[in-house]
Tab-separated table of N, CA and C in Angstrom:
chain	number	residue	atom	x	y	z
M	66	GLU	N	25.275	-21.148	-4.330
M	66	GLU	CA	25.365	-21.641	-2.971
M	66	GLU	C	26.222	-20.730	-2.091
M	67	PHE	N	27.328	-20.244	-2.639
M	67	PHE	CA	28.211	-19.367	-1.868
M	67	PHE	C	27.456	-18.138	-1.376
M	68	VAL	N	26.677	-17.546	-2.253
M	68	VAL	CA	25.926	-16.343	-1.881
M	68	VAL	C	24.951	-16.663	-0.766
M	69	LYS	N	24.258	-17.775	-0.905
M	69	LYS	CA	23.259	-18.173	0.092
M	69	LYS	C	23.900	-18.423	1.456
M	70	GLU	N	25.020	-19.106	1.452
M	70	GLU	CA	25.652	-19.484	2.712
M	70	GLU	C	26.498	-18.379	3.332
M	71	SER	N	27.066	-17.512	2.504
M	71	SER	CA	28.029	-16.549	3.027
M	71	SER	C	27.542	-15.112	3.071
M	72	VAL	N	26.762	-14.704	2.080
M	72	VAL	CA	26.412	-13.285	1.967
M	72	VAL	C	25.040	-12.974	2.545
M	73	VAL	N	24.074	-13.852	2.316
M	73	VAL	CA	22.690	-13.602	2.733
M	73	VAL	C	22.591	-13.360	4.238
M	74	THR	N	23.434	-14.007	5.010
M	74	THR	CA	23.372	-13.835	6.468
M	74	THR	C	23.599	-12.382	6.879
M	75	TYR	N	24.315	-11.628	6.065
M	75	TYR	CA	24.602	-10.229	6.394
M	75	TYR	C	23.451	-9.282	6.063
M	76	LEU	N	22.390	-9.796	5.443
M	76	LEU	CA	21.234	-8.949	5.147
M	76	LEU	C	20.514	-8.517	6.427
M	77	GLN	N	20.768	-9.211	7.533
M	77	GLN	CA	20.134	-8.892	8.812
M	77	GLN	C	21.104	-8.240	9.802
M	78	HIS	N	22.265	-7.850	9.340
M	78	HIS	CA	23.292	-7.275	10.212
M	78	HIS	C	22.820	-5.951	10.804
M	79	ASP	N	23.358	-5.584	11.963
M	79	ASP	CA	22.990	-4.325	12.615
M	79	ASP	C	23.463	-3.102	11.853
M	80	SER	N	24.581	-3.210	11.185
M	80	SER	CA	25.160	-2.077	10.463
M	80	SER	C	24.444	-1.837	9.133
M	81	THR	N	24.030	-0.602	8.921
M	81	THR	CA	23.363	-0.225	7.676
M	81	THR	C	24.277	-0.440	6.482
M	82	ALA	N	25.524	-0.042	6.595
M	82	ALA	CA	26.475	-0.174	5.490
M	82	ALA	C	26.686	-1.637	5.107
M	83	ILE	N	26.756	-2.507	6.090
M	83	ILE	CA	26.967	-3.936	5.813
M	83	ILE	C	25.727	-4.528	5.149
M	84	ARG	N	24.523	-4.178	5.640
M	84	ARG	CA	23.291	-4.675	5.018
M	84	ARG	C	23.204	-4.234	3.557
M	85	LYS	N	23.536	-2.982	3.318
M	85	LYS	CA	23.460	-2.449	1.949
M	85	LYS	C	24.441	-3.177	1.029
M	86	GLN	N	25.677	-3.341	1.466
M	86	GLN	CA	26.672	-4.024	0.650
M	86	GLN	C	26.320	-5.500	0.451
M	87	ALA	N	25.754	-6.132	1.455
M	87	ALA	CA	25.334	-7.529	1.320
M	87	ALA	C	24.240	-7.659	0.258
M	88	ALA	N	23.287	-6.740	0.278
M	88	ALA	CA	22.205	-6.768	-0.715
M	88	ALA	C	22.751	-6.557	-2.123
M	89	LEU	N	23.611	-5.581	-2.284
M	89	LEU	CA	24.171	-5.318	-3.610
M	89	LEU	C	25.055	-6.471	-4.082
M	90	THR	N	25.789	-7.067	-3.172
M	90	THR	CA	26.629	-8.214	-3.518
M	90	THR	C	25.771	-9.389	-3.970
M	91	CYS	N	24.681	-9.620	-3.284
M	91	CYS	CA	23.775	-10.706	-3.677
M	91	CYS	C	23.264	-10.502	-5.104
M	92	THR	N	22.834	-9.287	-5.426
M	92	THR	CA	22.286	-9.052	-6.766
M	92	THR	C	23.358	-9.204	-7.839
M	93	ARG	N	24.588	-8.898	-7.502
M	93	ARG	CA	25.668	-9.022	-8.487
M	93	ARG	C	26.107	-10.467	-8.677
M	94	LEU	N	26.016	-11.268	-7.627
M	94	LEU	CA	26.560	-12.617	-7.701
M	94	LEU	C	25.557	-13.703	-8.084
M	95	ILE	N	24.285	-13.531	-7.757
M	95	ILE	CA	23.357	-14.642	-8.028
M	95	ILE	C	23.044	-14.781	-9.514
M	96	LEU	N	22.984	-13.684	-10.236
M	96	LEU	CA	22.777	-13.731	-11.679
M	96	LEU	C	23.777	-12.785	-12.333
M	97	ARG	N	24.848	-13.331	-12.815
M	97	ARG	CA	25.872	-12.508	-13.455
M	97	ARG	C	25.454	-12.165	-14.882
M	98	PRO	N	25.796	-10.972	-15.355
M	98	PRO	CA	25.459	-10.603	-16.738
M	98	PRO	C	26.048	-11.600	-17.732
M	99	GLY	N	25.240	-11.989	-18.706
M	99	GLY	CA	25.698	-12.906	-19.735
M	99	GLY	C	25.505	-14.375	-19.415
M	100	GLU	N	25.251	-14.714	-18.168
M	100	GLU	CA	25.028	-16.105	-17.799
M	100	GLU	C	23.607	-16.520	-18.155
M	101	THR	N	23.432	-17.795	-18.419
M	101	THR	CA	22.098	-18.332	-18.651
M	101	THR	C	21.348	-18.342	-17.327
M	102	ILE	N	20.130	-17.850	-17.363
M	102	ILE	CA	19.330	-17.773	-16.144
M	102	ILE	C	18.748	-19.146	-15.835
M	103	PRO	N	19.058	-19.691	-14.650
M	103	PRO	CA	18.496	-21.008	-14.311
M	103	PRO	C	16.999	-20.890	-14.030
M	104	LYS	N	16.207	-21.641	-14.792
M	104	LYS	CA	14.753	-21.583	-14.622
M	104	LYS	C	14.199	-22.833	-13.959
M	105	ARG	N	15.032	-23.865	-13.873
M	105	ARG	CA	14.623	-25.116	-13.235
M	105	ARG	C	15.804	-25.681	-12.464
M	106	GLY	N	15.488	-26.593	-11.581
M	106	GLY	CA	16.540	-27.294	-10.870
M	106	GLY	C	16.960	-26.606	-9.584
M	107	HIS	N	18.029	-27.118	-9.026
M	107	HIS	CA	18.515	-26.653	-7.726
M	107	HIS	C	18.934	-25.180	-7.750
M	108	MET	N	19.673	-24.775	-8.788
M	108	MET	CA	20.138	-23.384	-8.849
M	108	MET	C	18.969	-22.406	-8.958
M	109	ALA	N	17.935	-22.779	-9.676
M	109	ALA	CA	16.760	-21.913	-9.780
M	109	ALA	C	16.115	-21.717	-8.415
M	110	LYS	N	16.075	-22.771	-7.615
M	110	LYS	CA	15.509	-22.675	-6.262
M	110	LYS	C	16.370	-21.782	-5.377
M	111	VAL	N	17.676	-21.903	-5.518
M	111	VAL	CA	18.591	-21.071	-4.724
M	111	VAL	C	18.416	-19.600	-5.095
M	112	VAL	N	18.376	-19.311	-6.398
M	112	VAL	CA	18.194	-17.924	-6.854
M	112	VAL	C	16.859	-17.381	-6.356
M	113	ALA	N	15.806	-18.174	-6.475
M	113	ALA	CA	14.481	-17.736	-6.025
M	113	ALA	C	14.469	-17.460	-4.524
M	114	GLU	N	15.131	-18.294	-3.759
M	114	GLU	CA	15.186	-18.108	-2.300
M	114	GLU	C	15.953	-16.831	-1.933
M	115	ILE	N	17.077	-16.604	-2.585
M	115	ILE	CA	17.872	-15.401	-2.310
M	115	ILE	C	17.098	-14.163	-2.734
M	116	LEU	N	16.443	-14.228	-3.901
M	116	LEU	CA	15.671	-13.078	-4.366
M	116	LEU	C	14.521	-12.764	-3.417
M	117	SER	N	13.902	-13.792	-2.865
M	117	SER	CA	12.835	-13.579	-1.893
M	117	SER	C	13.358	-12.830	-0.665
M	118	LYS	N	14.527	-13.222	-0.196
M	118	LYS	CA	15.123	-12.528	0.952
M	118	LYS	C	15.501	-11.095	0.595
M	119	LEU	N	16.000	-10.901	-0.613
M	119	LEU	CA	16.334	-9.540	-1.063
M	119	LEU	C	15.087	-8.662	-1.129
M	120	LEU	N	14.008	-9.218	-1.648
M	120	LEU	CA	12.766	-8.438	-1.724
M	120	LEU	C	12.244	-8.085	-0.338
M	121	ASN	N	12.398	-8.990	0.607
M	121	ASN	CA	11.989	-8.676	1.975
M	121	ASN	C	12.802	-7.515	2.527
M	122	VAL	N	14.086	-7.506	2.231
M	122	VAL	CA	14.923	-6.362	2.630
M	122	VAL	C	14.462	-5.116	1.878
M	123	GLY	N	14.134	-5.284	0.602
M	123	GLY	CA	13.712	-4.163	-0.227
M	123	GLY	C	12.409	-3.521	0.189
M	124	ILE	N	11.610	-4.218	0.967
M	124	ILE	CA	10.356	-3.610	1.424
M	124	ILE	C	10.311	-3.378	2.927
M	125	ALA	N	11.151	-4.075	3.679
M	125	ALA	CA	11.004	-4.024	5.134
M	125	ALA	C	12.182	-3.408	5.882
M	126	ASP	N	13.289	-3.160	5.215
M	126	ASP	CA	14.429	-2.603	5.935
M	126	ASP	C	14.071	-1.216	6.459
M	127	THR	N	14.569	-0.885	7.620
M	127	THR	CA	14.260	0.408	8.225
M	127	THR	C	14.967	1.569	7.543
M	128	GLU	N	16.015	1.275	6.807
M	128	GLU	CA	16.800	2.313	6.136
M	128	GLU	C	16.333	2.467	4.676
M	129	PRO	N	15.778	3.639	4.331
M	129	PRO	CA	15.280	3.840	2.966
M	129	PRO	C	16.341	3.660	1.877
M	130	SER	N	17.582	4.014	2.158
M	130	SER	CA	18.618	3.883	1.129
M	130	SER	C	18.858	2.423	0.767
M	131	ILE	N	18.682	1.522	1.719
M	131	ILE	CA	18.842	0.098	1.438
M	131	ILE	C	17.668	-0.403	0.600
M	132	ARG	N	16.451	-0.009	0.977
M	132	ARG	CA	15.281	-0.411	0.198
M	132	ARG	C	15.422	0.063	-1.245
M	133	LYS	N	15.849	1.299	-1.406
M	133	LYS	CA	16.020	1.872	-2.740
M	133	LYS	C	17.110	1.139	-3.516
M	134	SER	N	18.225	0.846	-2.887
M	134	SER	CA	19.335	0.155	-3.553
M	134	SER	C	18.936	-1.230	-4.025
M	135	VAL	N	18.196	-1.946	-3.192
M	135	VAL	CA	17.771	-3.291	-3.566
M	135	VAL	C	16.873	-3.234	-4.794
M	136	LEU	N	15.854	-2.390	-4.763
M	136	LEU	CA	14.930	-2.323	-5.895
M	136	LEU	C	15.626	-1.819	-7.154
M	137	LYS	N	16.547	-0.903	-6.991
M	137	LYS	CA	17.283	-0.364	-8.135
M	137	LYS	C	18.169	-1.432	-8.779
M	138	ALA	N	18.682	-2.345	-7.992
M	138	ALA	CA	19.598	-3.377	-8.493
M	138	ALA	C	18.878	-4.505	-9.231
M	139	LEU	N	17.565	-4.569	-9.119
M	139	LEU	CA	16.811	-5.661	-9.749
M	139	LEU	C	16.514	-5.332	-11.206
M	140	ASP	N	17.504	-5.559	-12.058
M	140	ASP	CA	17.330	-5.269	-13.475
M	140	ASP	C	16.605	-6.417	-14.176
M	141	ASP	N	16.534	-6.354	-15.505
M	141	ASP	CA	15.733	-7.327	-16.242
M	141	ASP	C	16.242	-8.765	-16.176
M	142	ARG	N	17.449	-8.992	-15.692
M	142	ARG	CA	17.931	-10.360	-15.484
M	142	ARG	C	17.048	-11.103	-14.484
M	143	PHE	N	16.417	-10.381	-13.585
M	143	PHE	CA	15.632	-10.983	-12.510
M	143	PHE	C	14.147	-11.135	-12.858
M	144	ASP	N	13.742	-10.671	-14.042
M	144	ASP	CA	12.318	-10.622	-14.368
M	144	ASP	C	11.634	-11.985	-14.319
M	145	HIS	N	12.317	-13.028	-14.718
M	145	HIS	CA	11.704	-14.363	-14.655
M	145	HIS	C	11.258	-14.683	-13.226
M	146	TYR	N	12.067	-14.311	-12.259
M	146	TYR	CA	11.760	-14.583	-10.850
M	146	TYR	C	10.798	-13.545	-10.275
M	147	LEU	N	10.970	-12.303	-10.681
M	147	LEU	CA	10.090	-11.245	-10.165
M	147	LEU	C	8.646	-11.450	-10.596
M	148	ALA	N	8.423	-12.130	-11.718
M	148	ALA	CA	7.073	-12.331	-12.227
M	148	ALA	C	6.288	-13.375	-11.445
M	149	GLN	N	6.925	-14.021	-10.496
M	149	GLN	CA	6.232	-15.024	-9.679
M	149	GLN	C	5.315	-14.308	-8.671
M	150	PRO	N	4.119	-14.845	-8.444
M	150	PRO	CA	3.143	-14.159	-7.583
M	150	PRO	C	3.668	-13.728	-6.212
M	151	GLU	N	4.455	-14.579	-5.546
M	151	GLU	CA	4.943	-14.206	-4.216
M	151	GLU	C	5.883	-13.003	-4.280
M	152	ASN	N	6.653	-12.880	-5.354
M	152	ASN	CA	7.551	-11.737	-5.509
M	152	ASN	C	6.784	-10.497	-5.956
M	153	LEU	N	5.755	-10.698	-6.770
M	153	LEU	CA	4.924	-9.568	-7.189
M	153	LEU	C	4.210	-8.946	-5.985
M	154	ARG	N	3.803	-9.778	-5.041
M	154	ARG	CA	3.154	-9.249	-3.826
M	154	ARG	C	4.097	-8.292	-3.094
M	155	CYS	N	5.366	-8.660	-3.016
M	155	CYS	CA	6.348	-7.780	-2.372
M	155	CYS	C	6.467	-6.451	-3.117
M	156	LEU	N	6.471	-6.509	-4.438
M	156	LEU	CA	6.577	-5.277	-5.226
M	156	LEU	C	5.342	-4.400	-5.041
M	157	PHE	N	4.180	-5.018	-4.913
M	157	PHE	CA	2.970	-4.231	-4.667
M	157	PHE	C	2.998	-3.604	-3.272
M	158	ILE	N	3.589	-4.272	-2.322
M	158	ILE	CA	3.742	-3.687	-0.988
M	158	ILE	C	4.642	-2.456	-1.069
M	159	ALA	N	5.683	-2.543	-1.886
M	159	ALA	CA	6.615	-1.414	-2.036
M	159	ALA	C	5.943	-0.187	-2.643
M	160	LEU	N	4.793	-0.358	-3.288
M	160	LEU	CA	4.053	0.788	-3.826
M	160	LEU	C	3.568	1.716	-2.716
M	161	ASN	N	3.518	1.215	-1.497
M	161	ASN	CA	3.047	2.011	-0.366
M	161	ASN	C	4.182	2.588	0.471
M	162	ASP	N	5.403	2.509	-0.038
M	162	ASP	CA	6.552	3.017	0.712
M	162	ASP	C	6.416	4.523	0.929
M	163	GLU	N	6.984	5.002	2.017
M	163	GLU	CA	6.915	6.434	2.342
M	163	GLU	C	7.802	7.292	1.440
M	164	ILE	N	8.788	6.664	0.799
M	164	ILE	CA	9.730	7.384	-0.057
M	164	ILE	C	9.266	7.279	-1.504
M	165	PHE	N	9.107	8.440	-2.162
M	165	PHE	CA	8.577	8.458	-3.520
M	165	PHE	C	9.440	7.664	-4.498
M	166	GLU	N	10.759	7.786	-4.420
M	166	GLU	CA	11.645	7.084	-5.361
M	166	GLU	C	11.479	5.568	-5.267
M	167	ILE	N	11.210	5.079	-4.075
M	167	ILE	CA	11.004	3.638	-3.893
M	167	ILE	C	9.688	3.217	-4.531
M	168	ARG	N	8.664	4.029	-4.375
M	168	ARG	CA	7.386	3.739	-5.034
M	168	ARG	C	7.568	3.749	-6.554
M	169	GLU	N	8.350	4.701	-7.037
M	169	GLU	CA	8.603	4.806	-8.475
M	169	GLU	C	9.357	3.570	-8.995
M	170	LEU	N	10.375	3.133	-8.269
M	170	LEU	CA	11.110	1.926	-8.668
M	170	LEU	C	10.190	0.711	-8.675
M	171	SER	N	9.325	0.640	-7.691
M	171	SER	CA	8.392	-0.482	-7.603
M	171	SER	C	7.445	-0.507	-8.804
M	172	ILE	N	6.916	0.636	-9.171
M	172	ILE	CA	5.988	0.670	-10.308
M	172	ILE	C	6.707	0.335	-11.603
M	173	ARG	N	7.975	0.724	-11.716
M	173	ARG	CA	8.755	0.356	-12.912
M	173	ARG	C	8.974	-1.151	-12.978
M	174	LEU	N	9.323	-1.747	-11.846
M	174	LEU	CA	9.506	-3.192	-11.805
M	174	LEU	C	8.208	-3.913	-12.144
M	175	LEU	N	7.107	-3.435	-11.600
M	175	LEU	CA	5.809	-4.048	-11.893
M	175	LEU	C	5.440	-3.874	-13.358
M	176	GLY	N	5.720	-2.719	-13.911
M	176	GLY	CA	5.437	-2.478	-15.326
M	176	GLY	C	6.163	-3.464	-16.224
M	177	ARG	N	7.391	-3.785	-15.872
M	177	ARG	CA	8.151	-4.758	-16.663
M	177	ARG	C	7.536	-6.149	-16.605
M	178	GLN	N	6.814	-6.422	-15.529
M	178	GLN	CA	6.255	-7.766	-15.344
M	178	GLN	C	4.916	-7.954	-16.047
M	179	THR	N	4.350	-6.886	-16.592
M	179	THR	CA	3.037	-7.007	-17.241
M	179	THR	C	3.065	-7.934	-18.441
M	180	THR	N	4.199	-8.059	-19.108
M	180	THR	CA	4.278	-8.979	-20.246
M	180	THR	C	4.532	-10.413	-19.799
M	181	ARG	N	5.118	-10.597	-18.646
M	181	ARG	CA	5.432	-11.946	-18.161
M	181	ARG	C	4.276	-12.577	-17.399
M	182	ASN	N	3.543	-11.778	-16.640
M	182	ASN	CA	2.448	-12.312	-15.833
M	182	ASN	C	1.286	-11.310	-15.818
M	183	PRO	N	0.697	-11.039	-16.986
M	183	PRO	CA	-0.356	-10.009	-17.049
M	183	PRO	C	-1.601	-10.351	-16.237
M	184	ALA	N	-1.928	-11.617	-16.122
M	184	ALA	CA	-3.134	-12.011	-15.384
M	184	ALA	C	-3.049	-11.630	-13.913
M	185	TYR	N	-1.866	-11.592	-13.373
M	185	TYR	CA	-1.699	-11.231	-11.965
M	185	TYR	C	-1.456	-9.729	-11.808
M	186	VAL	N	-0.626	-9.164	-12.677
M	186	VAL	CA	-0.176	-7.782	-12.504
M	186	VAL	C	-1.232	-6.755	-12.890
M	187	LEU	N	-1.837	-6.918	-14.055
M	187	LEU	CA	-2.730	-5.876	-14.568
M	187	LEU	C	-3.931	-5.574	-13.674
M	188	PRO	N	-4.652	-6.566	-13.158
M	188	PRO	CA	-5.782	-6.221	-12.274
M	188	PRO	C	-5.346	-5.441	-11.026
M	189	LEU	N	-4.219	-5.813	-10.452
M	189	LEU	CA	-3.753	-5.102	-9.254
M	189	LEU	C	-3.246	-3.700	-9.599
M	190	LEU	N	-2.639	-3.544	-10.776
M	190	LEU	CA	-2.225	-2.202	-11.198
M	190	LEU	C	-3.440	-1.314	-11.448
M	191	ARG	N	-4.480	-1.877	-12.057
M	191	ARG	CA	-5.719	-1.104	-12.263
M	191	ARG	C	-6.303	-0.656	-10.928
M	192	LYS	N	-6.347	-1.569	-9.995
M	192	LYS	CA	-6.885	-1.256	-8.663
M	192	LYS	C	-6.062	-0.141	-8.009
M	193	THR	N	-4.755	-0.241	-8.120
M	193	THR	CA	-3.872	0.774	-7.540
M	193	THR	C	-4.083	2.116	-8.219
M	194	LEU	N	-4.203	2.109	-9.549
M	194	LEU	CA	-4.417	3.359	-10.287
M	194	LEU	C	-5.737	4.015	-9.889
M	195	ILE	N	-6.779	3.225	-9.773
M	195	ILE	CA	-8.085	3.769	-9.350
M	195	ILE	C	-7.996	4.339	-7.944
M	196	GLN	N	-7.289	3.652	-7.073
M	196	GLN	CA	-7.110	4.135	-5.700
M	196	GLN	C	-6.363	5.472	-5.687
M	197	LEU	N	-5.310	5.572	-6.479
M	197	LEU	CA	-4.545	6.824	-6.536
M	197	LEU	C	-5.372	7.963	-7.127
M	198	LEU	N	-6.128	7.676	-8.160
M	198	LEU	CA	-6.971	8.706	-8.763
M	198	LEU	C	-8.057	9.173	-7.797
M	199	THR	N	-8.613	8.253	-7.037
M	199	THR	CA	-9.619	8.606	-6.039
M	199	THR	C	-9.012	9.482	-4.951
M	200	GLU	N	-7.810	9.130	-4.514
M	200	GLU	CA	-7.131	9.956	-3.511
M	200	GLU	C	-6.876	11.360	-4.035
M	201	LEU	N	-6.478	11.457	-5.283
M	201	LEU	CA	-6.251	12.780	-5.879
M	201	LEU	C	-7.547	13.576	-5.983
M	202	GLU	N	-8.596	12.900	-6.370
M	202	GLU	CA	-9.890	13.561	-6.546
M	202	GLU	C	-10.415	14.144	-5.231
M	203	PHE	N	-10.252	13.416	-4.158
M	203	PHE	CA	-10.795	13.834	-2.878
M	203	PHE	C	-9.762	14.444	-1.934
M	204	SER	N	-8.607	14.729	-2.477
M	204	SER	CA	-7.544	15.318	-1.668
M	204	SER	C	-7.927	16.728	-1.233
M	205	SER	N	-7.611	17.057	-0.003
M	205	SER	CA	-7.893	18.402	0.495
M	205	SER	C	-6.905	19.425	-0.070
M	206	ASP	N	-5.817	18.923	-0.665
M	206	ASP	CA	-4.843	19.814	-1.268
M	206	ASP	C	-5.245	20.279	-2.658
M	207	ASN	N	-6.332	19.746	-3.167
M	207	ASN	CA	-6.786	20.084	-4.517
M	207	ASN	C	-7.207	21.548	-4.551
M	208	LYS	N	-6.593	22.312	-5.419
M	208	LYS	CA	-6.853	23.772	-5.480
M	208	LYS	C	-8.048	24.105	-6.371
M	209	ASN	N	-8.456	23.196	-7.242
M	209	ASN	CA	-9.548	23.512	-8.178
M	209	ASN	C	-10.877	23.163	-7.620
């Protein structure tokens, strides 16, 4: 609750440094290492809501360093929540980011979710892979 009421509000701050620190603080406080991950009940809803806001920052913030920091901070403690369809959609959006490292982080996060929600992740990953291969095949930069 503290994170939701006190820290999340700073995710929309004008200052880049404050937004970045707010995002990193949220990831550190909502699921602490070693704690049992709440999968049901009020705390699970709070964590899911905060993670949704973090993912929105991770795909929509104007500052690439913030987007990168958010995605980088989402370690395997968050996988239960990341495997939810609404959060997976955000990760698939991040695959189209202009910054390569952000796309790479997104594909790593999605790869981790293939065991938790394969019915949702695998078809979209296949589609993305085919799209990328087609772009490579018809790229004007192709020297061969």
